[in-house]
mmCIF file of C-alpha atoms in Angstrom:
data_model
loop_
_atom_site.group_PDB
_atom_site.id
_atom_site.type_symbol
_atom_site.label_atom_id
_atom_site.label_comp_id
_atom_site.label_asym_id
_atom_site.label_seq_id
_atom_site.Cartn_x
_atom_site.Cartn_y
_atom_site.Cartn_z
ATOM 1 C CA MET A 1 0.000 0.000 0.000
ATOM 2 C CA LEU A 2 2.819 2.399 0.937
ATOM 3 C CA MET A 3 4.629 1.764 -2.354
ATOM 4 C CA LYS A 4 1.388 2.302 -4.276
ATOM 5 C CA ILE A 5 0.800 5.646 -2.554
ATOM 6 C CA GLN A 6 4.370 6.737 -3.248
ATOM 7 C CA ARG A 7 4.014 5.864 -6.933
ATOM 8 C CA MET A 8 0.730 7.774 -7.159
ATOM 9 C CA VAL A 9 2.255 10.875 -5.529
ATOM 10 C CA ALA A 10 5.297 10.678 -7.803
ATOM 11 C CA GLN A 11 3.108 10.323 -10.877
ATOM 12 C CA GLY A 12 0.982 13.241 -9.730
ATOM 13 C CA ILE A 13 3.987 15.514 -9.276
ATOM 14 C CA ARG A 14 5.413 14.483 -12.635
ATOM 15 C CA GLY A 15 2.002 15.217 -14.152
ATOM 16 C CA LEU A 16 1.881 18.651 -12.542
ATOM 17 C CA TYR A 17 5.358 19.408 -13.778
ATOM 18 C CA ALA A 18 4.575 18.224 -17.285
ATOM 19 C CA GLY A 19 1.424 20.325 -17.342
ATOM 20 C CA TRP A 20 3.301 23.454 -16.376
ATOM 21 C CA SER A 21 6.011 22.712 -18.941
ATOM 22 C CA ASN A 22 3.480 22.204 -21.746
ATOM 23 C CA SER A 23 1.729 25.423 -20.862
ATOM 24 C CA GLY A 24 4.938 27.313 -21.613
ATOM 25 C CA LYS A 25 5.465 28.431 -18.034
ATOM 26 C CA MET A 26 8.424 26.182 -17.228
ATOM 27 C CA VAL A 27 11.725 27.954 -17.581
ATOM 28 C CA ARG A 28 15.388 27.695 -16.619
ATOM 29 C CA PRO A 29 16.156 27.315 -12.903
ATOM 30 C CA VAL A 30 18.552 29.726 -11.277
ATOM 31 C CA CYS A 31 20.591 29.489 -8.106
ATOM 32 C CA ILE A 32 18.786 30.481 -4.928
ATOM 33 C CA VAL A 33 20.323 30.255 -1.478
ATOM 34 C CA LEU A 34 17.746 27.832 -0.171
ATOM 35 C CA LEU A 35 18.149 24.281 -1.331
ATOM 36 C CA SER A 36 19.982 21.942 -3.664
ATOM 37 C CA LEU A 37 19.371 22.673 -7.348
ATOM 38 C CA LEU A 38 19.122 20.609 -10.475
ATOM 39 C CA LEU A 39 20.431 22.688 -13.346
ATOM 40 C CA GLU A 40 20.809 20.205 -16.205
ATOM 41 C CA GLY A 41 18.263 20.005 -18.995
ATOM 42 C CA CYS A 42 16.882 23.503 -18.564
ATOM 43 C CA THR A 43 15.876 25.822 -21.387
ATOM 44 C CA ARG A 44 16.171 29.581 -21.560
ATOM 45 C CA PRO A 45 12.810 31.372 -21.209
ATOM 46 C CA SER A 46 11.529 33.866 -23.684
ATOM 47 C CA VAL A 47 12.250 37.500 -22.951
ATOM 48 C CA HIS A 48 8.678 38.295 -21.928
ATOM 49 C CA GLU A 49 7.971 35.319 -19.651
ATOM 50 C CA PRO A 50 8.970 35.374 -15.958
ATOM 51 C CA VAL A 51 11.303 32.692 -14.681
ATOM 52 C CA THR A 52 9.414 30.047 -12.702
ATOM 53 C CA LEU A 53 10.910 27.353 -10.494
ATOM 54 C CA THR A 54 9.176 24.294 -9.059
ATOM 55 C CA LEU A 55 10.065 23.518 -5.443
ATOM 56 C CA LEU A 56 9.455 20.195 -3.708
ATOM 57 C CA GLU A 57 9.704 21.119 -0.063
ATOM 58 C CA GLU A 58 10.782 18.684 2.640
ATOM 59 C CA TRP A 59 8.532 20.160 5.339
ATOM 60 C CA SER A 60 4.823 20.136 4.591
ATOM 61 C CA ASN A 61 2.963 21.137 7.766
ATOM 62 C CA LYS A 62 0.724 24.206 7.491
ATOM 63 C CA THR A 63 2.761 26.464 9.781
ATOM 64 C CA PHE A 64 5.967 25.816 7.903
ATOM 65 C CA SER A 65 4.271 26.041 4.490
ATOM 66 C CA ASP A 66 2.730 29.411 5.340
ATOM 67 C CA ALA A 67 6.105 30.762 6.419
ATOM 68 C CA ARG A 68 7.744 29.341 3.306
ATOM 69 C CA GLN A 69 5.134 31.023 1.069
ATOM 70 C CA GLN A 70 5.932 34.380 2.659
ATOM 71 C CA GLU A 71 9.636 33.836 2.040
ATOM 72 C CA LEU A 72 8.987 32.825 -1.561
ATOM 73 C CA GLN A 73 6.844 35.904 -2.132
ATOM 74 C CA GLN A 74 9.666 38.084 -0.828
ATOM 75 C CA PHE A 75 12.088 36.176 -3.064
ATOM 76 C CA THR A 76 9.859 36.901 -6.057
ATOM 77 C CA ARG A 77 9.640 40.606 -5.197
ATOM 78 C CA GLU A 78 13.425 40.857 -4.930
ATOM 79 C CA THR A 79 14.356 38.758 -7.971
ATOM 80 C CA GLY A 80 11.289 38.588 -10.230
ATOM 81 C CA ILE A 81 11.556 34.780 -10.130
ATOM 82 C CA ARG A 82 8.371 32.885 -9.321
ATOM 83 C CA VAL A 83 8.309 29.639 -7.333
ATOM 84 C CA ARG A 84 5.625 26.947 -7.447
ATOM 85 C CA LEU A 85 5.521 25.018 -4.178
ATOM 86 C CA LEU A 86 4.637 21.366 -4.799
ATOM 87 C CA PRO A 87 2.780 19.130 -2.312
ATOM 88 C CA SER A 88 4.726 16.420 -0.495
ATOM 89 C CA PRO A 89 3.876 13.390 1.703
ATOM 90 C CA ASP A 90 3.450 13.836 5.435
ATOM 91 C CA SER A 91 6.026 11.369 6.764
ATOM 92 C CA ALA A 92 9.791 11.697 6.344
ATOM 93 C CA ARG A 93 10.032 8.105 5.113
ATOM 94 C CA GLN A 94 7.480 8.702 2.369
ATOM 95 C CA ARG A 95 9.133 11.961 1.384
ATOM 96 C CA PHE A 96 12.546 10.351 1.057
ATOM 97 C CA ALA A 97 11.110 7.506 -1.044
ATOM 98 C CA LEU A 98 9.396 10.012 -3.333
ATOM 99 C CA TRP A 99 12.538 12.154 -3.701
ATOM 100 C CA LYS A 100 14.609 9.091 -4.568
ATOM 101 C CA GLU A 101 12.064 7.844 -7.103
ATOM 102 C CA LEU A 102 11.784 11.199 -8.873
ATOM 103 C CA LEU A 103 15.543 11.626 -9.020
ATOM 104 C CA GLY A 104 16.259 8.008 -9.876
ATOM 105 C CA THR A 105 13.844 7.900 -12.799
ATOM 106 C CA GLY A 106 15.287 11.074 -14.324
ATOM 107 C CA ALA A 107 12.124 13.140 -14.013
ATOM 108 C CA SER A 108 12.442 16.550 -15.659
ATOM 109 C CA GLY A 109 11.352 18.253 -12.467
ATOM 110 C CA PRO A 110 11.011 19.554 -9.829
ATOM 111 C CA ASP A 111 13.828 22.066 -10.223
ATOM 112 C CA VAL A 112 14.588 22.458 -6.525
ATOM 113 C CA TYR A 113 14.499 19.773 -3.840
ATOM 114 C CA GLY A 114 14.349 20.438 -0.112
ATOM 115 C CA ILE A 115 16.363 17.708 1.622
ATOM 116 C CA ASP A 116 17.013 16.638 5.181
ATOM 117 C CA VAL A 117 20.535 17.087 6.515
ATOM 118 C CA ILE A 118 20.928 13.291 6.716
ATOM 119 C CA TRP A 119 20.030 12.678 3.042
ATOM 120 C CA PRO A 120 23.055 14.058 1.091
ATOM 121 C CA GLY A 121 25.072 10.851 1.274
ATOM 122 C CA THR A 122 22.256 8.818 -0.276
ATOM 123 C CA LEU A 123 21.157 11.355 -2.890
ATOM 124 C CA ASN A 124 24.641 12.618 -3.727
ATOM 125 C CA GLU A 125 24.776 11.057 -7.204
ATOM 126 C CA TYR A 126 21.752 13.024 -8.415
ATOM 127 C CA PHE A 127 22.974 16.538 -7.572
ATOM 128 C CA ILE A 128 25.608 18.768 -9.087
ATOM 129 C CA ASP A 129 28.455 20.392 -7.179
ATOM 130 C CA LEU A 130 27.207 23.784 -5.962
ATOM 131 C CA LYS A 131 30.613 25.184 -4.986
ATOM 132 C CA PRO A 132 31.112 27.156 -8.223
ATOM 133 C CA TYR A 133 27.689 28.786 -7.777
ATOM 134 C CA PHE A 134 27.828 29.590 -4.062
ATOM 135 C CA ALA A 135 31.443 30.559 -3.437
ATOM 136 C CA ASN A 136 30.511 33.721 -1.519
ATOM 137 C CA GLU A 137 27.648 32.132 0.418
ATOM 138 C CA ILE A 138 29.764 29.161 1.537
ATOM 139 C CA SER A 139 32.227 31.474 3.264
ATOM 140 C CA LEU A 140 29.353 32.883 5.357
ATOM 141 C CA GLN A 141 28.258 29.475 6.661
ATOM 142 C CA PHE A 142 29.464 27.742 9.787
ATOM 143 C CA PRO A 143 32.117 25.295 8.513
ATOM 144 C CA GLU A 144 30.417 22.376 10.280
ATOM 145 C CA ILE A 145 27.093 23.110 8.568
ATOM 146 C CA ALA A 146 28.627 23.350 5.112
ATOM 147 C CA ALA A 147 30.534 20.127 5.778
ATOM 148 C CA SER A 148 27.301 18.291 6.579
ATOM 149 C CA TYR A 149 26.105 18.943 3.019
ATOM 150 C CA THR A 150 29.418 17.971 1.428
ATOM 151 C CA VAL A 151 29.943 14.451 0.095
ATOM 152 C CA ASP A 152 33.298 13.407 -1.433
ATOM 153 C CA LYS A 153 34.290 17.108 -1.614
ATOM 154 C CA LYS A 154 31.081 17.855 -3.533
ATOM 155 C CA LEU A 155 28.640 20.400 -2.101
ATOM 156 C CA VAL A 156 25.245 18.943 -2.933
ATOM 157 C CA ALA A 157 23.019 21.378 -0.999
ATOM 158 C CA MET A 158 22.923 24.717 0.779
ATOM 159 C CA PRO A 159 21.181 25.187 4.134
ATOM 160 C CA TYR A 160 18.375 27.731 4.383
ATOM 161 C CA ARG A 161 18.144 27.502 8.163
ATOM 162 C CA ALA A 162 20.265 26.115 10.979
ATOM 163 C CA ASP A 163 18.746 24.235 13.917
ATOM 164 C CA VAL A 164 20.897 24.722 17.012
ATOM 165 C CA GLY A 165 20.365 23.950 20.662
ATOM 166 C CA LEU A 166 19.773 26.800 23.118
ATOM 167 C CA LEU A 167 19.874 26.943 26.904
ATOM 168 C CA PHE A 168 17.025 28.963 28.389
ATOM 169 C CA TYR A 169 17.551 30.072 31.982
ATOM 170 C CA ARG A 170 15.962 32.315 34.584
ATOM 171 C CA THR A 171 18.160 35.258 35.437
ATOM 172 C CA ASP A 172 16.134 35.961 38.579
ATOM 173 C CA LEU A 173 16.970 32.549 40.023
ATOM 174 C CA LEU A 174 20.628 32.818 39.072
ATOM 175 C CA ARG A 175 20.879 36.127 40.940
ATOM 176 C CA LYS A 176 18.873 34.757 43.847
ATOM 177 C CA TYR A 177 21.357 31.947 44.391
ATOM 178 C CA GLY A 178 24.471 34.027 43.848
ATOM 179 C CA TYR A 179 25.329 33.232 40.230
ATOM 180 C CA ARG A 180 26.467 36.064 37.960
ATOM 181 C CA GLU A 181 26.224 34.093 34.724
ATOM 182 C CA PRO A 182 24.730 30.861 33.367
ATOM 183 C CA PRO A 183 26.696 27.611 33.417
ATOM 184 C CA ARG A 184 29.482 27.183 30.872
ATOM 185 C CA THR A 185 29.797 23.398 31.131
ATOM 186 C CA TRP A 186 27.410 20.508 31.730
ATOM 187 C CA ASP A 187 29.075 19.839 35.085
ATOM 188 C CA GLU A 188 28.444 23.431 36.144
ATOM 189 C CA LEU A 189 24.840 23.145 34.974
ATOM 190 C CA GLU A 190 24.313 20.048 37.112
ATOM 191 C CA ILE A 191 25.710 21.725 40.221
ATOM 192 C CA MET A 192 23.773 24.964 39.741
ATOM 193 C CA ALA A 193 20.508 23.241 38.849
ATOM 194 C CA ALA A 194 20.728 20.977 41.901
ATOM 195 C CA ARG A 195 21.299 23.925 44.241
ATOM 196 C CA ILE A 196 18.486 26.018 42.776
ATOM 197 C CA GLN A 197 16.121 23.051 42.791
ATOM 198 C CA ALA A 198 16.870 22.262 46.436
ATOM 199 C CA GLY A 199 16.364 25.886 47.443
ATOM 200 C CA GLU A 200 13.032 26.240 45.653
ATOM 201 C CA ARG A 201 11.702 22.944 46.967
ATOM 202 C CA ALA A 202 12.629 23.968 50.496
ATOM 203 C CA LYS A 203 10.239 26.878 50.017
ATOM 204 C CA GLY A 204 7.353 24.561 49.203
ATOM 205 C CA LYS A 205 7.688 24.122 45.413
ATOM 206 C CA LYS A 206 7.772 20.345 45.539
ATOM 207 C CA GLN A 207 7.407 19.921 41.761
ATOM 208 C CA PHE A 208 10.241 22.303 40.919
ATOM 209 C CA TRP A 209 12.973 20.828 38.696
ATOM 210 C CA GLY A 210 16.365 22.315 37.984
ATOM 211 C CA PHE A 211 16.787 21.288 34.362
ATOM 212 C CA VAL A 212 14.142 20.333 31.803
ATOM 213 C CA TRP A 213 15.191 18.991 28.415
ATOM 214 C CA GLN A 214 13.877 16.922 25.516
ATOM 215 C CA GLY A 215 14.242 13.402 26.836
ATOM 216 C CA ALA A 216 11.639 11.384 24.952
ATOM 217 C CA ALA A 217 12.741 8.476 22.756
ATOM 218 C CA ASP A 218 12.911 10.597 19.623
ATOM 219 C CA GLU A 219 15.318 12.281 17.221
ATOM 220 C CA VAL A 220 15.775 15.208 19.597
ATOM 221 C CA LEU A 221 17.245 12.899 22.238
ATOM 222 C CA THR A 222 19.865 11.770 19.724
ATOM 223 C CA CYS A 223 20.701 15.415 19.043
ATOM 224 C CA ASP A 224 21.013 16.062 22.789
ATOM 225 C CA ALA A 225 23.280 13.045 23.205
ATOM 226 C CA LEU A 226 25.557 14.218 20.398
ATOM 227 C CA GLU A 227 25.836 17.649 22.021
ATOM 228 C CA TRP A 228 26.857 16.072 25.336
ATOM 229 C CA GLN A 229 29.294 13.746 23.593
ATOM 230 C CA ALA A 230 30.953 16.524 21.573
ATOM 231 C CA ALA A 231 31.175 18.855 24.573
ATOM 232 C CA GLU A 232 32.970 16.123 26.519
ATOM 233 C CA GLY A 233 35.506 15.542 23.735
ATOM 234 C CA GLY A 234 33.917 12.219 22.836
ATOM 235 C CA GLY A 235 34.326 12.650 19.077
ATOM 236 C CA ARG A 236 31.748 11.341 16.642
ATOM 237 C CA ILE A 237 29.853 8.076 16.395
ATOM 238 C CA ILE A 238 31.553 7.280 13.062
ATOM 239 C CA GLU A 239 34.638 9.222 12.022
ATOM 240 C CA GLU A 240 35.393 10.449 8.513
ATOM 241 C CA ASP A 241 37.605 7.408 7.888
ATOM 242 C CA GLN A 242 34.572 5.179 8.736
ATOM 243 C CA ALA A 243 36.078 4.141 12.081
ATOM 244 C CA ILE A 244 33.453 3.605 14.804
ATOM 245 C CA SER A 245 34.780 5.745 17.633
ATOM 246 C CA VAL A 246 31.779 6.205 19.889
ATOM 247 C CA ASN A 247 32.861 3.585 22.454
ATOM 248 C CA ASN A 248 35.234 5.880 24.324
ATOM 249 C CA PRO A 249 35.418 7.060 27.956
ATOM 250 C CA GLN A 250 34.426 10.654 27.191
ATOM 251 C CA ALA A 251 31.220 9.722 25.361
ATOM 252 C CA ILE A 252 30.315 7.173 28.017
ATOM 253 C CA ARG A 253 30.815 9.719 30.795
ATOM 254 C CA ALA A 254 28.677 12.306 28.997
ATOM 255 C CA TRP A 255 25.752 9.923 28.579
ATOM 256 C CA GLN A 256 26.009 8.473 32.075
ATOM 257 C CA ARG A 257 25.925 11.984 33.512
ATOM 258 C CA ALA A 258 22.756 12.813 31.548
ATOM 259 C CA ALA A 259 21.119 9.539 32.591
ATOM 260 C CA HIS A 260 21.825 10.494 36.205
ATOM 261 C CA TRP A 261 19.878 13.748 35.733
ATOM 262 C CA VAL A 262 16.587 11.875 35.279
ATOM 263 C CA GLY A 263 14.918 11.756 38.671
ATOM 264 C CA SER A 264 17.648 13.955 40.126
ATOM 265 C CA ILE A 265 17.497 17.436 38.561
ATOM 266 C CA SER A 266 15.198 16.420 35.696
ATOM 267 C CA PRO A 267 11.744 14.830 35.875
ATOM 268 C CA GLN A 268 10.860 11.319 34.804
ATOM 269 C CA VAL A 269 7.377 12.472 33.748
ATOM 270 C CA TRP A 270 7.411 15.596 31.572
ATOM 271 C CA SER A 271 4.195 17.288 32.657
ATOM 272 C CA ASP A 272 2.962 19.699 35.303
ATOM 273 C CA ILE A 273 6.434 20.896 36.247
ATOM 274 C CA GLU A 274 8.185 24.099 37.164
ATOM 275 C CA SER A 275 11.797 24.623 36.159
ATOM 276 C CA GLY A 276 14.755 26.884 36.717
ATOM 277 C CA ILE A 277 17.113 26.101 33.831
ATOM 278 C CA ARG A 278 15.428 24.852 30.678
#
């Protein structure tokens, strides 16, 4: 059933693309600092027709789509280039299967594909090297982010946003317990959170917790674990030379410390809680 749905969606998108092409509205893609581009097989538009790109976006929820439409409208105002946003499946697994099918079968469109940061290695063969087109933009990126979209020295995509972890904290509680600044290390965070938690609970706030974080069995927990591991000098899970390096004392210590937080400075049940450092 899943394969049938994927084929139907792929056929529908190819049909939409073919319809736009036959109507004379499909024209040559240009480089935009959003996503990976497919530039081969494009034709130059007539002088009087506006350039139009087709975009298959990775994220499809309404909130994200509305924000993306606003960005695309601004892009059109600034460049004169129109963008048609194509529908995509709801689940990441279905989206990846659709992307791979469209690219693998040599479909003439979409022009622009939104991809997850973990997809470049698998889809690398279908994309051109963007380095010649984004030389200036690459220098403005964090090196680690640009590296995550580079496969075999080939830049297959450009990020249009960066998801990074942030520590939210209450300045009033830091001052109250004699701290001039937030913690700089995870060990400092543990000590400060424990002291603040103990002080607040002593005043009757029995459900007060020192540190609340995303601890469900989900992708975000993996991201948290990698942050702890890297901060502790634990390296990567798999190094660039394909060596599995994760079984090292630093990574183990980082994860054991976080596991100790649960029930200590962090709740086991993530509801109806108050917190100091979040």
